[in-house]
Amino acid sequence: QVQLVESGGGSVQAGDSLRLSCAASGWTLSDYALGWFRQYPGKEREFVAALSWSGSNTDYVYSAKGRFAISRDNTKNTMYLQIHSLKPEDTATYYCAARRALLRSSTFQRSNDYHYWGQGTQVTVSS
């Protein structure tokens, strides 16, 4: 069974750092383009970061640039979202996502572009 299992969320103070993890089971994550999204209560899921299949290209929402970093470790079949200098407005449920891509360099920003999703992990940042 294809699964993405997230971990690493929690309650932190503003200014702290967190690393969210997303482990794939039943398939090989290295063959996929990856993404992270977040969702605020009552809002639609929004794009945060993307990583191409090749690992050579990344893309970030403007508010995440400089503080967020998406990466993958193919030896662990796991993707990550490192978040520094957390702010209260980063409080949300974070989701990892994956999809096949024809081009190794492509990144994807729309949630509808992704085929596989994690269950979500809550990040709460207090001031």
PDB file of N, CA and C in Angstrom, residues 23-123:
ATOM      1  N   ALA A  23       7.738  10.196   5.475  1.00  0.00           N
ATOM      2  CA  ALA A  23       8.335   8.938   5.039  1.00  0.00           C
ATOM      3  C   ALA A  23       7.392   8.197   4.106  1.00  0.00           C
ATOM      4  N   ALA A  24       7.945   7.691   3.027  1.00  0.00           N
ATOM      5  CA  ALA A  24       7.164   6.907   2.070  1.00  0.00           C
ATOM      6  C   ALA A  24       7.321   5.428   2.373  1.00  0.00           C
ATOM      7  N   SER A  25       6.232   4.706   2.271  1.00  0.00           N
ATOM      8  CA  SER A  25       6.287   3.255   2.435  1.00  0.00           C
ATOM      9  C   SER A  25       5.543   2.608   1.282  1.00  0.00           C
ATOM     10  N   GLY A  26       6.094   1.525   0.792  1.00  0.00           N
ATOM     11  CA  GLY A  26       5.457   0.808  -0.302  1.00  0.00           C
ATOM     12  C   GLY A  26       5.844   1.296  -1.676  1.00  0.00           C
ATOM     13  N   TRP A  27       6.689   2.309  -1.750  1.00  0.00           N
ATOM     14  CA  TRP A  27       7.132   2.832  -3.033  1.00  0.00           C
ATOM     15  C   TRP A  27       8.395   3.660  -2.828  1.00  0.00           C
ATOM     16  N   THR A  28       9.024   4.078  -3.958  1.00  0.00           N
ATOM     17  CA  THR A  28      10.305   4.774  -3.893  1.00  0.00           C
ATOM     18  C   THR A  28      10.103   6.250  -4.149  1.00  0.00           C
ATOM     19  N   LEU A  29      10.370   7.038  -3.123  1.00  0.00           N
ATOM     20  CA  LEU A  29      10.128   8.479  -3.191  1.00  0.00           C
ATOM     21  C   LEU A  29      11.037   9.183  -4.190  1.00  0.00           C
ATOM     22  N   SER A  30      12.185   8.614  -4.466  1.00  0.00           N
ATOM     23  CA  SER A  30      13.162   9.275  -5.329  1.00  0.00           C
ATOM     24  C   SER A  30      12.667   9.435  -6.763  1.00  0.00           C
ATOM     25  N   ASP A  31      11.636   8.712  -7.158  1.00  0.00           N
ATOM     26  CA  ASP A  31      11.115   8.785  -8.516  1.00  0.00           C
ATOM     27  C   ASP A  31      10.035   9.848  -8.690  1.00  0.00           C
ATOM     28  N   TYR A  32       9.803  10.658  -7.660  1.00  0.00           N
ATOM     29  CA  TYR A  32       8.669  11.567  -7.651  1.00  0.00           C
ATOM     30  C   TYR A  32       9.082  13.013  -7.392  1.00  0.00           C
ATOM     31  N   ALA A  33       8.295  13.933  -7.948  1.00  0.00           N
ATOM     32  CA  ALA A  33       8.372  15.337  -7.552  1.00  0.00           C
ATOM     33  C   ALA A  33       7.589  15.498  -6.251  1.00  0.00           C
ATOM     34  N   LEU A  34       8.078  16.374  -5.397  1.00  0.00           N
ATOM     35  CA  LEU A  34       7.547  16.474  -4.038  1.00  0.00           C
ATOM     36  C   LEU A  34       7.061  17.887  -3.717  1.00  0.00           C
ATOM     37  N   GLY A  35       6.169  17.942  -2.737  1.00  0.00           N
ATOM     38  CA  GLY A  35       5.681  19.249  -2.325  1.00  0.00           C
ATOM     39  C   GLY A  35       5.223  19.251  -0.880  1.00  0.00           C
ATOM     40  N   TRP A  36       5.167  20.436  -0.301  1.00  0.00           N
ATOM     41  CA  TRP A  36       4.585  20.661   1.018  1.00  0.00           C
ATOM     42  C   TRP A  36       3.511  21.733   0.891  1.00  0.00           C
ATOM     43  N   PHE A  37       2.417  21.503   1.581  1.00  0.00           N
ATOM     44  CA  PHE A  37       1.307  22.444   1.621  1.00  0.00           C
ATOM     45  C   PHE A  37       0.926  22.667   3.080  1.00  0.00           C
ATOM     46  N   ARG A  38       0.173  23.727   3.323  1.00  0.00           N
ATOM     47  CA  ARG A  38      -0.361  23.926   4.664  1.00  0.00           C
ATOM     48  C   ARG A  38      -1.810  24.402   4.548  1.00  0.00           C
ATOM     49  N   GLN A  39      -2.536  24.166   5.628  1.00  0.00           N
ATOM     50  CA  GLN A  39      -3.947  24.515   5.629  1.00  0.00           C
ATOM     51  C   GLN A  39      -4.318  25.155   6.953  1.00  0.00           C
ATOM     52  N   TYR A  40      -4.901  26.346   6.862  1.00  0.00           N
ATOM     53  CA  TYR A  40      -5.412  27.037   8.031  1.00  0.00           C
ATOM     54  C   TYR A  40      -6.874  26.620   8.231  1.00  0.00           C
ATOM     55  N   PRO A  41      -7.376  26.670   9.451  1.00  0.00           N
ATOM     56  CA  PRO A  41      -8.776  26.277   9.704  1.00  0.00           C
ATOM     57  C   PRO A  41      -9.745  27.060   8.825  1.00  0.00           C
ATOM     58  N   GLY A  42     -10.611  26.341   8.151  1.00  0.00           N
ATOM     59  CA  GLY A  42     -11.611  26.974   7.308  1.00  0.00           C
ATOM     60  C   GLY A  42     -11.100  27.472   5.976  1.00  0.00           C
ATOM     61  N   LYS A  43      -9.824  27.221   5.679  1.00  0.00           N
ATOM     62  CA  LYS A  43      -9.233  27.692   4.428  1.00  0.00           C
ATOM     63  C   LYS A  43      -8.831  26.519   3.557  1.00  0.00           C
ATOM     64  N   GLU A  44      -8.583  26.819   2.290  1.00  0.00           N
ATOM     65  CA  GLU A  44      -8.099  25.795   1.390  1.00  0.00           C
ATOM     66  C   GLU A  44      -6.608  25.551   1.617  1.00  0.00           C
ATOM     67  N   ARG A  45      -6.190  24.367   1.218  1.00  0.00           N
ATOM     68  CA  ARG A  45      -4.785  24.025   1.310  1.00  0.00           C
ATOM     69  C   ARG A  45      -3.978  24.941   0.396  1.00  0.00           C
ATOM     70  N   GLU A  46      -2.835  25.438   0.901  1.00  0.00           N
ATOM     71  CA  GLU A  46      -2.027  26.335   0.104  1.00  0.00           C
ATOM     72  C   GLU A  46      -0.600  25.828  -0.037  1.00  0.00           C
ATOM     73  N   PHE A  47      -0.013  26.178  -1.150  1.00  0.00           N
ATOM     74  CA  PHE A  47       1.345  25.738  -1.482  1.00  0.00           C
ATOM     75  C   PHE A  47       2.366  26.392  -0.569  1.00  0.00           C
ATOM     76  N   VAL A  48       3.377  25.594  -0.182  1.00  0.00           N
ATOM     77  CA  VAL A  48       4.477  26.112   0.623  1.00  0.00           C
ATOM     78  C   VAL A  48       5.808  25.931  -0.101  1.00  0.00           C
ATOM     79  N   ALA A  49       6.094  24.692  -0.544  1.00  0.00           N
ATOM     80  CA  ALA A  49       7.404  24.408  -1.137  1.00  0.00           C
ATOM     81  C   ALA A  49       7.296  23.217  -2.079  1.00  0.00           C
ATOM     82  N   ALA A  50       8.190  23.183  -3.060  1.00  0.00           N
ATOM     83  CA  ALA A  50       8.220  22.073  -4.013  1.00  0.00           C
ATOM     84  C   ALA A  50       9.650  21.722  -4.346  1.00  0.00           C
ATOM     85  N   LEU A  51       9.862  20.444  -4.666  1.00  0.00           N
ATOM     86  CA  LEU A  51      11.180  19.932  -5.033  1.00  0.00           C
ATOM     87  C   LEU A  51      11.013  19.068  -6.270  1.00  0.00           C
ATOM     88  N   SER A  52      11.854  19.284  -7.266  1.00  0.00           N
ATOM     89  CA  SER A  52      11.743  18.505  -8.497  1.00  0.00           C
ATOM     90  C   SER A  52      12.200  17.070  -8.279  1.00  0.00           C
ATOM     91  N   TRP A  53      11.831  16.230  -9.211  1.00  0.00           N
ATOM     92  CA  TRP A  53      12.205  14.820  -9.169  1.00  0.00           C
ATOM     93  C   TRP A  53      13.734  14.681  -9.095  1.00  0.00           C
ATOM     94  N   SER A  54      14.431  15.483  -9.874  1.00  0.00           N
ATOM     95  CA  SER A  54      15.892  15.412  -9.906  1.00  0.00           C
ATOM     96  C   SER A  54      16.536  15.966  -8.638  1.00  0.00           C
ATOM     97  N   GLY A  55      15.769  16.776  -7.893  1.00  0.00           N
ATOM     98  CA  GLY A  55      16.335  17.425  -6.713  1.00  0.00           C
ATOM     99  C   GLY A  55      17.064  18.714  -7.023  1.00  0.00           C
ATOM    100  N   SER A  56      17.115  19.089  -8.293  1.00  0.00           N
ATOM    101  CA  SER A  56      17.894  20.258  -8.688  1.00  0.00           C
ATOM    102  C   SER A  56      17.123  21.565  -8.571  1.00  0.00           C
ATOM    103  N   ASN A  57      15.801  21.478  -8.594  1.00  0.00           N
ATOM    104  CA  ASN A  57      14.971  22.689  -8.552  1.00  0.00           C
ATOM    105  C   ASN A  57      14.062  22.698  -7.343  1.00  0.00           C
ATOM    106  N   THR A  58      13.965  23.878  -6.729  1.00  0.00           N
ATOM    107  CA  THR A  58      13.030  24.091  -5.630  1.00  0.00           C
ATOM    108  C   THR A  58      12.180  25.315  -5.930  1.00  0.00           C
ATOM    109  N   ASP A  59      11.052  25.394  -5.259  1.00  0.00           N
ATOM    110  CA  ASP A  59      10.139  26.513  -5.434  1.00  0.00           C
ATOM    111  C   ASP A  59       9.467  26.756  -4.085  1.00  0.00           C
ATOM    112  N   TYR A  60       9.286  28.028  -3.736  1.00  0.00           N
ATOM    113  CA  TYR A  60       8.697  28.359  -2.453  1.00  0.00           C
ATOM    114  C   TYR A  60       7.665  29.469  -2.610  1.00  0.00           C
ATOM    115  N   VAL A  61       6.654  29.422  -1.757  1.00  0.00           N
ATOM    116  CA  VAL A  61       5.757  30.567  -1.668  1.00  0.00           C
ATOM    117  C   VAL A  61       6.573  31.731  -1.109  1.00  0.00           C
ATOM    118  N   TYR A  62       6.212  32.938  -1.502  1.00  0.00           N
ATOM    119  CA  TYR A  62       7.037  34.089  -1.154  1.00  0.00           C
ATOM    120  C   TYR A  62       7.272  34.192   0.358  1.00  0.00           C
ATOM    121  N   SER A  63       6.250  33.936   1.143  1.00  0.00           N
ATOM    122  CA  SER A  63       6.362  34.075   2.597  1.00  0.00           C
ATOM    123  C   SER A  63       7.291  33.043   3.225  1.00  0.00           C
ATOM    124  N   ALA A  64       7.617  31.985   2.469  1.00  0.00           N
ATOM    125  CA  ALA A  64       8.463  30.918   2.999  1.00  0.00           C
ATOM    126  C   ALA A  64       9.927  31.071   2.601  1.00  0.00           C
ATOM    127  N   LYS A  65      10.202  31.914   1.636  1.00  0.00           N
ATOM    128  CA  LYS A  65      11.576  32.043   1.147  1.00  0.00           C
ATOM    129  C   LYS A  65      12.504  32.540   2.245  1.00  0.00           C
ATOM    130  N   GLY A  66      13.616  31.853   2.382  1.00  0.00           N
ATOM    131  CA  GLY A  66      14.601  32.227   3.385  1.00  0.00           C
ATOM    132  C   GLY A  66      14.410  31.559   4.730  1.00  0.00           C
ATOM    133  N   ARG A  67      13.214  31.047   5.013  1.00  0.00           N
ATOM    134  CA  ARG A  67      12.960  30.392   6.305  1.00  0.00           C
ATOM    135  C   ARG A  67      12.627  28.911   6.164  1.00  0.00           C
ATOM    136  N   PHE A  68      12.139  28.512   4.999  1.00  0.00           N
ATOM    137  CA  PHE A  68      11.744  27.135   4.779  1.00  0.00           C
ATOM    138  C   PHE A  68      12.721  26.475   3.804  1.00  0.00           C
ATOM    139  N   ALA A  69      12.958  25.188   4.000  1.00  0.00           N
ATOM    140  CA  ALA A  69      13.808  24.445   3.076  1.00  0.00           C
ATOM    141  C   ALA A  69      13.244  23.049   2.886  1.00  0.00           C
ATOM    142  N   ILE A  70      12.972  22.709   1.642  1.00  0.00           N
ATOM    143  CA  ILE A  70      12.483  21.370   1.303  1.00  0.00           C
ATOM    144  C   ILE A  70      13.661  20.526   0.850  1.00  0.00           C
ATOM    145  N   SER A  71      13.645  19.268   1.237  1.00  0.00           N
ATOM    146  CA  SER A  71      14.736  18.379   0.854  1.00  0.00           C
ATOM    147  C   SER A  71      14.248  16.947   0.887  1.00  0.00           C
ATOM    148  N   ARG A  72      15.081  16.050   0.418  1.00  0.00           N
ATOM    149  CA  ARG A  72      14.768  14.624   0.513  1.00  0.00           C
ATOM    150  C   ARG A  72      16.045  13.840   0.805  1.00  0.00           C
ATOM    151  N   ASP A  73      15.874  12.709   1.447  1.00  0.00           N
ATOM    152  CA  ASP A  73      16.962  11.757   1.667  1.00  0.00           C
ATOM    153  C   ASP A  73      16.512  10.443   1.038  1.00  0.00           C
ATOM    154  N   ASN A  74      17.046  10.149  -0.124  1.00  0.00           N
ATOM    155  CA  ASN A  74      16.614   8.958  -0.839  1.00  0.00           C
ATOM    156  C   ASN A  74      17.019   7.676  -0.119  1.00  0.00           C
ATOM    157  N   THR A  75      18.079   7.734   0.656  1.00  0.00           N
ATOM    158  CA  THR A  75      18.508   6.532   1.378  1.00  0.00           C
ATOM    159  C   THR A  75      17.504   6.170   2.479  1.00  0.00           C
ATOM    160  N   LYS A  76      16.771   7.190   2.951  1.00  0.00           N
ATOM    161  CA  LYS A  76      15.762   6.954   3.988  1.00  0.00           C
ATOM    162  C   LYS A  76      14.347   6.991   3.428  1.00  0.00           C
ATOM    163  N   ASN A  77      14.252   7.236   2.115  1.00  0.00           N
ATOM    164  CA  ASN A  77      12.941   7.315   1.468  1.00  0.00           C
ATOM    165  C   ASN A  77      12.035   8.328   2.175  1.00  0.00           C
ATOM    166  N   THR A  78      12.622   9.462   2.493  1.00  0.00           N
ATOM    167  CA  THR A  78      11.949  10.460   3.321  1.00  0.00           C
ATOM    168  C   THR A  78      12.183  11.859   2.760  1.00  0.00           C
ATOM    169  N   MET A  79      11.149  12.691   2.842  1.00  0.00           N
ATOM    170  CA  MET A  79      11.279  14.095   2.496  1.00  0.00           C
ATOM    171  C   MET A  79      11.123  14.942   3.742  1.00  0.00           C
ATOM    172  N   TYR A  80      11.637  16.167   3.676  1.00  0.00           N
ATOM    173  CA  TYR A  80      11.659  17.026   4.861  1.00  0.00           C
ATOM    174  C   TYR A  80      11.221  18.444   4.509  1.00  0.00           C
ATOM    175  N   LEU A  81      10.731  19.125   5.529  1.00  0.00           N
ATOM    176  CA  LEU A  81      10.538  20.571   5.450  1.00  0.00           C
ATOM    177  C   LEU A  81      11.146  21.167   6.712  1.00  0.00           C
ATOM    178  N   GLN A  82      12.261  21.844   6.541  1.00  0.00           N
ATOM    179  CA  GLN A  82      12.911  22.525   7.651  1.00  0.00           C
ATOM    180  C   GLN A  82      12.344  23.939   7.733  1.00  0.00           C
ATOM    181  N   ILE A  83      11.932  24.337   8.924  1.00  0.00           N
ATOM    182  CA  ILE A  83      11.367  25.674   9.107  1.00  0.00           C
ATOM    183  C   ILE A  83      12.147  26.381  10.215  1.00  0.00           C
ATOM    184  N   HIS A  84      12.696  27.532   9.882  1.00  0.00           N
ATOM    185  CA  HIS A  84      13.426  28.336  10.858  1.00  0.00           C
ATOM    186  C   HIS A  84      12.617  29.584  11.215  1.00  0.00           C
ATOM    187  N   SER A  85      12.970  30.174  12.363  1.00  0.00           N
ATOM    188  CA  SER A  85      12.358  31.438  12.792  1.00  0.00           C
ATOM    189  C   SER A  85      10.836  31.388  12.687  1.00  0.00           C
ATOM    190  N   LEU A  86      10.262  30.391  13.290  1.00  0.00           N
ATOM    191  CA  LEU A  86       8.817  30.197  13.200  1.00  0.00           C
ATOM    192  C   LEU A  86       8.059  31.396  13.722  1.00  0.00           C
ATOM    193  N   LYS A  87       6.943  31.697  13.060  1.00  0.00           N
ATOM    194  CA  LYS A  87       6.081  32.807  13.423  1.00  0.00           C
ATOM    195  C   LYS A  87       4.692  32.278  13.755  1.00  0.00           C
ATOM    196  N   PRO A  88       3.925  33.009  14.555  1.00  0.00           N
ATOM    197  CA  PRO A  88       2.557  32.560  14.860  1.00  0.00           C
ATOM    198  C   PRO A  88       1.728  32.310  13.605  1.00  0.00           C
ATOM    199  N   GLU A  89       1.976  33.071  12.550  1.00  0.00           N
ATOM    200  CA  GLU A  89       1.206  32.874  11.312  1.00  0.00           C
ATOM    201  C   GLU A  89       1.597  31.606  10.566  1.00  0.00           C
ATOM    202  N   ASP A  90       2.633  30.903  11.036  1.00  0.00           N
ATOM    203  CA  ASP A  90       2.964  29.597  10.466  1.00  0.00           C
ATOM    204  C   ASP A  90       2.103  28.492  11.068  1.00  0.00           C
ATOM    205  N   THR A  91       1.310  28.824  12.074  1.00  0.00           N
ATOM    206  CA  THR A  91       0.429  27.839  12.692  1.00  0.00           C
ATOM    207  C   THR A  91      -0.572  27.316  11.673  1.00  0.00           C
ATOM    208  N   ALA A  92      -0.522  25.999  11.432  1.00  0.00           N
ATOM    209  CA  ALA A  92      -1.354  25.367  10.408  1.00  0.00           C
ATOM    210  C   ALA A  92      -1.122  23.866  10.456  1.00  0.00           C
ATOM    211  N   THR A  93      -1.909  23.147   9.678  1.00  0.00           N
ATOM    212  CA  THR A  93      -1.650  21.731   9.441  1.00  0.00           C
ATOM    213  C   THR A  93      -0.842  21.620   8.162  1.00  0.00           C
ATOM    214  N   TYR A  94       0.268  20.925   8.219  1.00  0.00           N
ATOM    215  CA  TYR A  94       1.177  20.795   7.081  1.00  0.00           C
ATOM    216  C   TYR A  94       1.046  19.409   6.468  1.00  0.00           C
ATOM    217  N   TYR A  95       0.991  19.396   5.133  1.00  0.00           N
ATOM    218  CA  TYR A  95       0.822  18.160   4.376  1.00  0.00           C
ATOM    219  C   TYR A  95       1.961  17.988   3.383  1.00  0.00           C
ATOM    220  N   CYS A  96       2.471  16.762   3.284  1.00  0.00           N
ATOM    221  CA  CYS A  96       3.422  16.453   2.226  1.00  0.00           C
ATOM    222  C   CYS A  96       2.666  15.812   1.055  1.00  0.00           C
ATOM    223  N   ALA A  97       3.250  15.905  -0.116  1.00  0.00           N
ATOM    224  CA  ALA A  97       2.601  15.395  -1.311  1.00  0.00           C
ATOM    225  C   ALA A  97       3.647  14.945  -2.323  1.00  0.00           C
ATOM    226  N   ALA A  98       3.240  14.068  -3.212  1.00  0.00           N
ATOM    227  CA  ALA A  98       4.151  13.542  -4.233  1.00  0.00           C
ATOM    228  C   ALA A  98       3.382  13.254  -5.520  1.00  0.00           C
ATOM    229  N   ARG A  99       4.106  13.305  -6.628  1.00  0.00           N
ATOM    230  CA  ARG A  99       3.528  12.957  -7.921  1.00  0.00           C
ATOM    231  C   ARG A  99       4.630  12.557  -8.879  1.00  0.00           C
ATOM    232  N   ARG A 100       4.257  11.753  -9.862  1.00  0.00           N
ATOM    233  CA  ARG A 100       5.153  11.460 -10.965  1.00  0.00           C
ATOM    234  C   ARG A 100       5.290  12.705 -11.827  1.00  0.00           C
ATOM    235  N   ALA A 101       6.424  12.839 -12.512  1.00  0.00           N
ATOM    236  CA  ALA A 101       6.637  13.964 -13.421  1.00  0.00           C
ATOM    237  C   ALA A 101       7.349  13.486 -14.671  1.00  0.00           C
ATOM    238  N   LEU A 102       6.984  14.044 -15.812  1.00  0.00           N
ATOM    239  CA  LEU A 102       7.647  13.691 -17.059  1.00  0.00           C
ATOM    240  C   LEU A 102       9.050  14.292 -17.127  1.00  0.00           C
ATOM    241  N   LEU A 103       9.165  15.509 -16.601  1.00  0.00           N
ATOM    242  CA  LEU A 103      10.445  16.203 -16.629  1.00  0.00           C
ATOM    243  C   LEU A 103      11.095  16.164 -15.257  1.00  0.00           C
ATOM    244  N   ARG A 104      12.349  15.830 -15.206  1.00  0.00           N
ATOM    245  CA  ARG A 104      13.058  15.711 -13.937  1.00  0.00           C
ATOM    246  C   ARG A 104      13.188  17.048 -13.228  1.00  0.00           C
ATOM    247  N   SER A 105      13.091  18.135 -13.968  1.00  0.00           N
ATOM    248  CA  SER A 105      13.315  19.456 -13.380  1.00  0.00           C
ATOM    249  C   SER A 105      12.031  20.175 -12.973  1.00  0.00           C
ATOM    250  N   SER A 106      10.883  19.562 -13.204  1.00  0.00           N
ATOM    251  CA  SER A 106       9.605  20.243 -12.941  1.00  0.00           C
ATOM    252  C   SER A 106       9.274  20.311 -11.462  1.00  0.00           C
ATOM    253  N   THR A 107       8.707  21.466 -11.072  1.00  0.00           N
ATOM    254  CA  THR A 107       8.123  21.603  -9.745  1.00  0.00           C
ATOM    255  C   THR A 107       6.657  21.968  -9.909  1.00  0.00           C
ATOM    256  N   PHE A 108       5.845  21.690  -8.892  1.00  0.00           N
ATOM    257  CA  PHE A 108       4.396  21.842  -9.005  1.00  0.00           C
ATOM    258  C   PHE A 108       3.868  22.582  -7.785  1.00  0.00           C
ATOM    259  N   GLN A 109       3.019  23.583  -8.037  1.00  0.00           N
ATOM    260  CA  GLN A 109       2.498  24.425  -6.968  1.00  0.00           C
ATOM    261  C   GLN A 109       1.027  24.200  -6.657  1.00  0.00           C
ATOM    262  N   ARG A 110       0.304  23.532  -7.528  1.00  0.00           N
ATOM    263  CA  ARG A 110      -1.126  23.356  -7.300  1.00  0.00           C
ATOM    264  C   ARG A 110      -1.391  22.039  -6.592  1.00  0.00           C
ATOM    265  N   SER A 111      -2.294  22.066  -5.621  1.00  0.00           N
ATOM    266  CA  SER A 111      -2.599  20.836  -4.890  1.00  0.00           C
ATOM    267  C   SER A 111      -3.176  19.783  -5.826  1.00  0.00           C
ATOM    268  N   ASN A 112      -3.906  20.208  -6.848  1.00  0.00           N
ATOM    269  CA  ASN A 112      -4.499  19.252  -7.789  1.00  0.00           C
ATOM    270  C   ASN A 112      -3.452  18.537  -8.646  1.00  0.00           C
ATOM    271  N   ASP A 113      -2.235  19.049  -8.638  1.00  0.00           N
ATOM    272  CA  ASP A 113      -1.163  18.410  -9.411  1.00  0.00           C
ATOM    273  C   ASP A 113      -0.628  17.153  -8.733  1.00  0.00           C
ATOM    274  N   TYR A 114      -0.918  17.003  -7.461  1.00  0.00           N
ATOM    275  CA  TYR A 114      -0.320  15.920  -6.689  1.00  0.00           C
ATOM    276  C   TYR A 114      -1.264  14.738  -6.542  1.00  0.00           C
ATOM    277  N   HIS A 115      -0.682  13.530  -6.532  1.00  0.00           N
ATOM    278  CA  HIS A 115      -1.477  12.306  -6.505  1.00  0.00           C
ATOM    279  C   HIS A 115      -1.488  11.636  -5.142  1.00  0.00           C
ATOM    280  N   TYR A 116      -0.450  11.861  -4.367  1.00  0.00           N
ATOM    281  CA  TYR A 116      -0.326  11.181  -3.088  1.00  0.00           C
ATOM    282  C   TYR A 116      -0.118  12.214  -1.990  1.00  0.00           C
ATOM    283  N   TRP A 117      -0.759  11.960  -0.859  1.00  0.00           N
ATOM    284  CA  TRP A 117      -0.754  12.911   0.253  1.00  0.00           C
ATOM    285  C   TRP A 117      -0.504  12.220   1.578  1.00  0.00           C
ATOM    286  N   GLY A 118       0.198  12.940   2.467  1.00  0.00           N
ATOM    287  CA  GLY A 118       0.307  12.505   3.847  1.00  0.00           C
ATOM    288  C   GLY A 118      -0.947  12.877   4.618  1.00  0.00           C
ATOM    289  N   GLN A 119      -1.009  12.463   5.861  1.00  0.00           N
ATOM    290  CA  GLN A 119      -2.200  12.655   6.680  1.00  0.00           C
ATOM    291  C   GLN A 119      -2.233  14.035   7.353  1.00  0.00           C
ATOM    292  N   GLY A 120      -1.112  14.738   7.301  1.00  0.00           N
ATOM    293  CA  GLY A 120      -1.038  16.064   7.904  1.00  0.00           C
ATOM    294  C   GLY A 120      -0.423  16.021   9.296  1.00  0.00           C
ATOM    295  N   THR A 121       0.318  17.069   9.618  1.00  0.00           N
ATOM    296  CA  THR A 121       0.893  17.212  10.946  1.00  0.00           C
ATOM    297  C   THR A 121       0.695  18.662  11.403  1.00  0.00           C
ATOM    298  N   GLN A 122       0.257  18.825  12.640  1.00  0.00           N
ATOM    299  CA  GLN A 122      -0.078  20.142  13.145  1.00  0.00           C
ATOM    300  C   GLN A 122       1.155  20.854  13.674  1.00  0.00           C
ATOM    301  N   VAL A 123       1.300  22.109  13.269  1.00  0.00           N
ATOM    302  CA  VAL A 123       2.338  22.990  13.802  1.00  0.00           C
ATOM    303  C   VAL A 123       1.637  24.173  14.464  1.00  0.00           C
TER     304      VAL A 123
END
